[in-house]
Coordinates of C-alpha atoms in Angstrom, one line a residue:
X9 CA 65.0 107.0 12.4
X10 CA 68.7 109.1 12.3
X11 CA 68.5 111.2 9.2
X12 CA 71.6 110.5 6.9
X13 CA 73.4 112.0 4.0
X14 CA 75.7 110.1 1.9
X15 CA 76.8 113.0 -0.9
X16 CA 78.0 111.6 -4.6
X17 CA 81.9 110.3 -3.9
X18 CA 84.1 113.8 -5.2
X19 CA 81.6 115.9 -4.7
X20 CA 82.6 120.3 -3.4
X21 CA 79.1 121.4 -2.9
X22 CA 77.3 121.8 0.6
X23 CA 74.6 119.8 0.7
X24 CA 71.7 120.9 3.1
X25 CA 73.6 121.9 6.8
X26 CA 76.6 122.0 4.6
X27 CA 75.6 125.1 2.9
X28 CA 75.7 126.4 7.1
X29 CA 78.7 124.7 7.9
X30 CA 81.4 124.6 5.7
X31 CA 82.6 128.4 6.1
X32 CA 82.7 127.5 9.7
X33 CA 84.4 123.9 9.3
X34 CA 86.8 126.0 7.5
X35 CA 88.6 128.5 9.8
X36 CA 87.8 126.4 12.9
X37 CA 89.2 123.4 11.7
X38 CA 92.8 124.2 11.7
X39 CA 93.1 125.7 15.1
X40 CA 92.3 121.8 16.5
X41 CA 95.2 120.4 18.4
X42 CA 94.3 117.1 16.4
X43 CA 93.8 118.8 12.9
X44 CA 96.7 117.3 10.7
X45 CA 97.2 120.1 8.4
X46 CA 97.9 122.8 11.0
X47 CA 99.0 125.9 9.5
X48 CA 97.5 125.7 6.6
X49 CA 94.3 126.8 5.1
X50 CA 91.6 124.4 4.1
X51 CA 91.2 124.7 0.4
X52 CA 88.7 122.1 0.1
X53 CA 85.5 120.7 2.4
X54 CA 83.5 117.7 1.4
X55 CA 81.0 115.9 3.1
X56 CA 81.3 111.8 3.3
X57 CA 78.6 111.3 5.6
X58 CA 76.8 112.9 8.0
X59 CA 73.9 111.3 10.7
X60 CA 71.8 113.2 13.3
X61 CA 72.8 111.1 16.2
X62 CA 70.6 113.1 18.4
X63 CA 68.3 116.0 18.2
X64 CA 70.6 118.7 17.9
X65 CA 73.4 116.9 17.3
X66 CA 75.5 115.8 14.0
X67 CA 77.5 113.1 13.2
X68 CA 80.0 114.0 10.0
X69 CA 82.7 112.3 8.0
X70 CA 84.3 115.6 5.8
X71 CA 87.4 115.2 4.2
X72 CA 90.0 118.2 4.0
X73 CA 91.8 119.8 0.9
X74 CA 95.2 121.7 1.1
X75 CA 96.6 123.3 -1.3
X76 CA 99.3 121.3 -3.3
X77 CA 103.1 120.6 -1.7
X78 CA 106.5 119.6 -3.6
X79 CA 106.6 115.7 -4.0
X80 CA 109.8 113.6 -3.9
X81 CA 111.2 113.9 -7.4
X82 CA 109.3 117.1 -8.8
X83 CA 105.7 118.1 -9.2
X84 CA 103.5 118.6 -6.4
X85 CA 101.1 116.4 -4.6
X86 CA 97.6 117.4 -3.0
X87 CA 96.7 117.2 0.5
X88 CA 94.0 115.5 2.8
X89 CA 92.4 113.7 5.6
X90 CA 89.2 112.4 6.6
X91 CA 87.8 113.5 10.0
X92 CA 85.0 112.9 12.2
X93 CA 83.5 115.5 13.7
X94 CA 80.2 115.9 16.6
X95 CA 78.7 119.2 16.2
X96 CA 75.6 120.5 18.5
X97 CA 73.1 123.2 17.3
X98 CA 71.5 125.1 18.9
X99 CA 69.6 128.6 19.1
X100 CA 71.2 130.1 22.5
X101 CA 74.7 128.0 24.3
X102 CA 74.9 128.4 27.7
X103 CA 77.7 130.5 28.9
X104 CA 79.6 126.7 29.8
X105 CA 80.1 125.8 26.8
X106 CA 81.6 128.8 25.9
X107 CA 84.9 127.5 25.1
X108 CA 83.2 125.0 22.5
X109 CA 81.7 127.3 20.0
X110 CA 82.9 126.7 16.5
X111 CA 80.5 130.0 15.3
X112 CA 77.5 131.1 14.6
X113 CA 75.3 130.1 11.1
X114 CA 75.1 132.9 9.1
X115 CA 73.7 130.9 5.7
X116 CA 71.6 128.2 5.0
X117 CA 69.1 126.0 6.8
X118 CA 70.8 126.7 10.4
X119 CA 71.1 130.2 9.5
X120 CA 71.2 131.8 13.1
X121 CA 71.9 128.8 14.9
X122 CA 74.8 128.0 16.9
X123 CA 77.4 125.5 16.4
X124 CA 79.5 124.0 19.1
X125 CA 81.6 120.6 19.5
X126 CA 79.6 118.3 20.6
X127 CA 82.1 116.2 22.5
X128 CA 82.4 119.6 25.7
X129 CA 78.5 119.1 25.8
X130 CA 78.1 116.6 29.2
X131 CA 74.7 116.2 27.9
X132 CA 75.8 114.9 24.8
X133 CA 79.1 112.6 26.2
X134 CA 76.1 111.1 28.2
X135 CA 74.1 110.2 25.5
X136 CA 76.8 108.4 23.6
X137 CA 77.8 106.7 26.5
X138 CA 74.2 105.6 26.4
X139 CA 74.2 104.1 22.7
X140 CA 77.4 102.2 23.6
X141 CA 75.9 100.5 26.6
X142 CA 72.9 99.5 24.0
X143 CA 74.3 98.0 21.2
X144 CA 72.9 99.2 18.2
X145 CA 72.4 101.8 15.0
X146 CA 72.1 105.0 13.7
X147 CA 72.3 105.0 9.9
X148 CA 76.0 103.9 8.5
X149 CA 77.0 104.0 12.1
X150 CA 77.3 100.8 14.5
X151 CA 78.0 101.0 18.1
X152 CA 78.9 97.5 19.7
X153 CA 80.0 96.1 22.8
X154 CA 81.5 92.7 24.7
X155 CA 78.3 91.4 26.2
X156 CA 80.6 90.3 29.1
X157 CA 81.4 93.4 30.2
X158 CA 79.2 95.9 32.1
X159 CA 78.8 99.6 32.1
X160 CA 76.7 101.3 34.6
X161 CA 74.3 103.9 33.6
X162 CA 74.6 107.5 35.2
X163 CA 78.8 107.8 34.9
X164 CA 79.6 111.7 35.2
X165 CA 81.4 112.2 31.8
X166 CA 84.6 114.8 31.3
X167 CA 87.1 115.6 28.0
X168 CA 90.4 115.1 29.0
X169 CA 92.4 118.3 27.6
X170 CA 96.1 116.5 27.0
X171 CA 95.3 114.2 23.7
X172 CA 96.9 115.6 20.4
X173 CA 95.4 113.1 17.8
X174 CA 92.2 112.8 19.1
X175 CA 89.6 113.4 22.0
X176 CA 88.7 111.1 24.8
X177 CA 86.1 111.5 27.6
X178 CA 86.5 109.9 30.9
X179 CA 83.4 108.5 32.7
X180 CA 83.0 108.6 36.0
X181 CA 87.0 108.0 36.8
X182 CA 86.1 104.2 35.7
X183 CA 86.2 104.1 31.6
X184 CA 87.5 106.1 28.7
X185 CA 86.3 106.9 25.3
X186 CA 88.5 107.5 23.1
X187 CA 87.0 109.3 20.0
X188 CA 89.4 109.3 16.6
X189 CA 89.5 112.6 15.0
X190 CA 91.0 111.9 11.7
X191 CA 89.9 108.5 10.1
X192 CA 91.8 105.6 8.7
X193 CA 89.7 102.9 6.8
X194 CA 89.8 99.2 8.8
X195 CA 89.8 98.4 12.2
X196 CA 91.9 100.7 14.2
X197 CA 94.9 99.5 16.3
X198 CA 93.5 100.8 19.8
X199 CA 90.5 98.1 19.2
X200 CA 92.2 95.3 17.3
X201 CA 95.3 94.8 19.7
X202 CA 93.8 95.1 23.0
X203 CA 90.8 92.4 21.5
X204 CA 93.5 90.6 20.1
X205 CA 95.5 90.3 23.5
X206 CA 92.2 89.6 25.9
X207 CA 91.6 86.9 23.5
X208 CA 95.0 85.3 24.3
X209 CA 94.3 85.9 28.4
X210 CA 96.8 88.8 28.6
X211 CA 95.6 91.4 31.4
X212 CA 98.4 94.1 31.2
X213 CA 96.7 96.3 28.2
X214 CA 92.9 96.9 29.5
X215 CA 90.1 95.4 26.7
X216 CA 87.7 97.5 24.8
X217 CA 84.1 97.0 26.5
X218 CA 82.6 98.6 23.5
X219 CA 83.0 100.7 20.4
X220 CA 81.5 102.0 17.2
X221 CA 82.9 102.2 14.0
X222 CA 81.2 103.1 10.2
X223 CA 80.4 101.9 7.0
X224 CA 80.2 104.8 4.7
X225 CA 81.8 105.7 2.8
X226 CA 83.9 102.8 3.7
X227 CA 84.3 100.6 6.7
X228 CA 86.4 102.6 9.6
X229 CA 86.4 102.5 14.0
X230 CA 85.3 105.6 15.5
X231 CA 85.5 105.2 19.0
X232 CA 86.9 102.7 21.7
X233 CA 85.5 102.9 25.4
X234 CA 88.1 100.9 27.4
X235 CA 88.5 100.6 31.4
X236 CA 90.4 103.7 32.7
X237 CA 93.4 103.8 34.6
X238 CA 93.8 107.3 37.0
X239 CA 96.9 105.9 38.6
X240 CA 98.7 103.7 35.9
X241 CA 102.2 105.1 35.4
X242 CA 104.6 105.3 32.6
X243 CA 107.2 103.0 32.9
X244 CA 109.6 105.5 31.0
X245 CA 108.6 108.7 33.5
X246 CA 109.5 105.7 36.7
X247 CA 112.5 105.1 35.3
X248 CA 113.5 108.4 35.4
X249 CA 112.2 109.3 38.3
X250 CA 114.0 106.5 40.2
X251 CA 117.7 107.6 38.0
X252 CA 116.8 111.1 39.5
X253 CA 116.5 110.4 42.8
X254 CA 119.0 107.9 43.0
X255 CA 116.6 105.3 43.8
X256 CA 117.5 101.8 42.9
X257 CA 115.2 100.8 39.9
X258 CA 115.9 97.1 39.3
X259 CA 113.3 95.4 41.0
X260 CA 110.8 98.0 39.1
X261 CA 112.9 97.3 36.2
X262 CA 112.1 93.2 36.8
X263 CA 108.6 94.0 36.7
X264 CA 108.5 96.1 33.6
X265 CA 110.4 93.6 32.0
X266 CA 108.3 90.9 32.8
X267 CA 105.0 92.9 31.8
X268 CA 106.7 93.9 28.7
X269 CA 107.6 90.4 27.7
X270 CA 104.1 89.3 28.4
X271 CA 102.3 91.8 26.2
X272 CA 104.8 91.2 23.7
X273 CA 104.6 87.0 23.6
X274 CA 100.7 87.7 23.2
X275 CA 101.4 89.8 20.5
X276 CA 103.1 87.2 18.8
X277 CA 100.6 84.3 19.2
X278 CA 97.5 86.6 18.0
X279 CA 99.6 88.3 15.4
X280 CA 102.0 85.1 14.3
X281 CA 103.3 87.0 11.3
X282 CA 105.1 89.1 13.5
X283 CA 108.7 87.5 14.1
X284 CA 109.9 86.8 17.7
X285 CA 112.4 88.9 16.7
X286 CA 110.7 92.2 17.1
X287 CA 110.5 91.4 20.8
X288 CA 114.2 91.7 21.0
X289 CA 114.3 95.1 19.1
X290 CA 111.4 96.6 20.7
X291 CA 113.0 95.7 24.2
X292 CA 116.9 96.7 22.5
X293 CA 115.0 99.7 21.8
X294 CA 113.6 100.7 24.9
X295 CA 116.5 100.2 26.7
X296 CA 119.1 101.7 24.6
X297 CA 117.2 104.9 25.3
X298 CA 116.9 104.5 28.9
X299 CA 120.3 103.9 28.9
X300 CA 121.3 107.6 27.2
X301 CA 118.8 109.4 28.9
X302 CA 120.0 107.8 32.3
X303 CA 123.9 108.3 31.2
X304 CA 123.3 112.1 30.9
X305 CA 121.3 112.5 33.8
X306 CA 123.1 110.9 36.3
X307 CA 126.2 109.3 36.8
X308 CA 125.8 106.4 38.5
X309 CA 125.6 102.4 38.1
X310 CA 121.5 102.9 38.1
X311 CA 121.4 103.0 34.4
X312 CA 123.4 99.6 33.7
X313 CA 121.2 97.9 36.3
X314 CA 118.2 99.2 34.5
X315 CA 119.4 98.1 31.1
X316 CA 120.6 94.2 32.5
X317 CA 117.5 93.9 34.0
X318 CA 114.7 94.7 31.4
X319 CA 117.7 92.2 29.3
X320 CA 117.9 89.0 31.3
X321 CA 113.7 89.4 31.7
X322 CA 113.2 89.5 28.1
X323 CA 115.3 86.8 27.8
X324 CA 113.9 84.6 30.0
X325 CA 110.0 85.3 29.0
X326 CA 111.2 84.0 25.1
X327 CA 109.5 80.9 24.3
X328 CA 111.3 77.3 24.6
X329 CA 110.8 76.8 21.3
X330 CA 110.8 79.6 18.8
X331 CA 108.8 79.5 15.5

């Protein structure tokens, strides 16, 4: 059974592997591409939660403390963010995960030891992959899964060095974990839209196949493993591309338009509180800057044809009947 720690709500000290870790936590932690506070210090370290996942490996919740800023109107306001964090101990790291080390324990019960994200550890990305294709617990956390969907055992697992907000690992060119660094209580969009859209038959955003999420100290998604896409392309980067090289873009345009509309008419009968009228201004939007970047890169009729095309497809995908 995982070993858990749920400290009193408020409280500064370092409980147990705290006592080891919060100096450490403390000058690592703002050097993170996905650390929100960059630049400045961390005045403050609690511990929300924290879970041996595995031997050797820690699952925390800590929220962060900045020093106060101006607020609108006078006075100053303080700072935070919760963040979840994997952190591997061990007595001696192998020379690979070099580039992982956080530092070594000089206090407390891992006095000696040393600490290393978790997530650079193949070892480790393996054996999460393995509690989300077996539904189940570990303390406050819950990993889940669509019992329709199948994920093969053995997948070769890497981190994928280009996300800012949070960290994903890619298994075996076939599925992606995405795991959230900094914590929002509730279901996090990257789980409830895609569900939301597979439940109304839409294929054009890939559906999670599994996930885990908390419930101290309150309810929050941690992680969503969806299918993975090498080769998917971003519709903005072919438009440009095609202005560029002179390329005529409509018939691209005719398809983007049409998957556009399709995700967004999904949208709107899972989420019917949403007005039909944000499709028009997400696709007024999305052309208007296509339109500018196009006009200052090349002078030619490519941009107009992009913008009338994505336009009479939006149009056309509307429903008969509006709500």
């Amino acid at each position: 059974m995982p070993k858990t720690a749920f400290p009193h709500p408020g409280s500064t000290t370092a409980p147990g592997p705290m006592a080891s870790l919060a100096g450490l936590l403390r000058e690592w932690l703002p050097r993170q591409r996905w650390f929100a506070g960059k630049d400045r210090p961390v005045s403050d370290l609690s511990l929300l939660s924290m879970t041996e996942l595995f031997p050797g490996c820690l699952h925390l919740l800590v929220q962060t403390g900045h020093a106060a800023v101006p607020a609108p109107g006078g006075g100053t306001a303080a700072t935070g963010d919760c963040y979840q964090l994997l952190l591997g101990v061990r007595k001696h790291l192998s020379p690979r995960l070099g580039r992982a080390l956080i530092g070594r324990a000089e206090e407390g019960p891992l006095a000696g030891l040393a600490v290393y994200d978790a997530l650079q550890d193949p070892r480790v990305a393996q054996l999460l992959l393995e509690r989300l294709r077996h539904p189940g617990t570990a303390g406050p956390l819950s990993f889940e899964a669509d019992p329709s969907a199948s994920v093969p055992a053995g997948l070769v697992p890497r981190m994928l060095d280009a996300e800012q907000s949070n960290s994903s690992l890619v298994y075996g060119d076939s599925f992606i974990l995405k795991v959230f660094r900094r914590i929002q209580p509730g279901v996090n969009p990257d789980l409830e839209v895609p569900g939301a859209l597979a439940d109304q038959g839409c294929r054009r955003v890939p559906a999670p196949v599994a996930w885990f999420r908390t419930t101290q100290p309150q309810e929050a998604t941690l992680g969503v493993l969806q299918p993975f896409l090498p080769d998917a392309s971003d519709g903005w980067t072919l438009a440009l591309q095609a202005l560029a090289s002179g390329d005529d873009f409509t018939a691209k345009a005719h398809e983007l338009g049409q998957a556009t509309a399709e995700v967004h008419l999904a949208l709107a009968s899972a989420f019917p509180a949403l007005a039909h009228a944000e499709n028009d201004r997400t696709a007024a939007a999305m052309t208007e800057r296509l339109l500018r970047t196009g006009a200052s890169a090349v002078r030619s009729g490519a941009a107009d044809r992009v913008r009338r095309a994505l336009h009479l497809r939006s149009r056309s995908a509307r429903p008969a009947h509006p709500r």
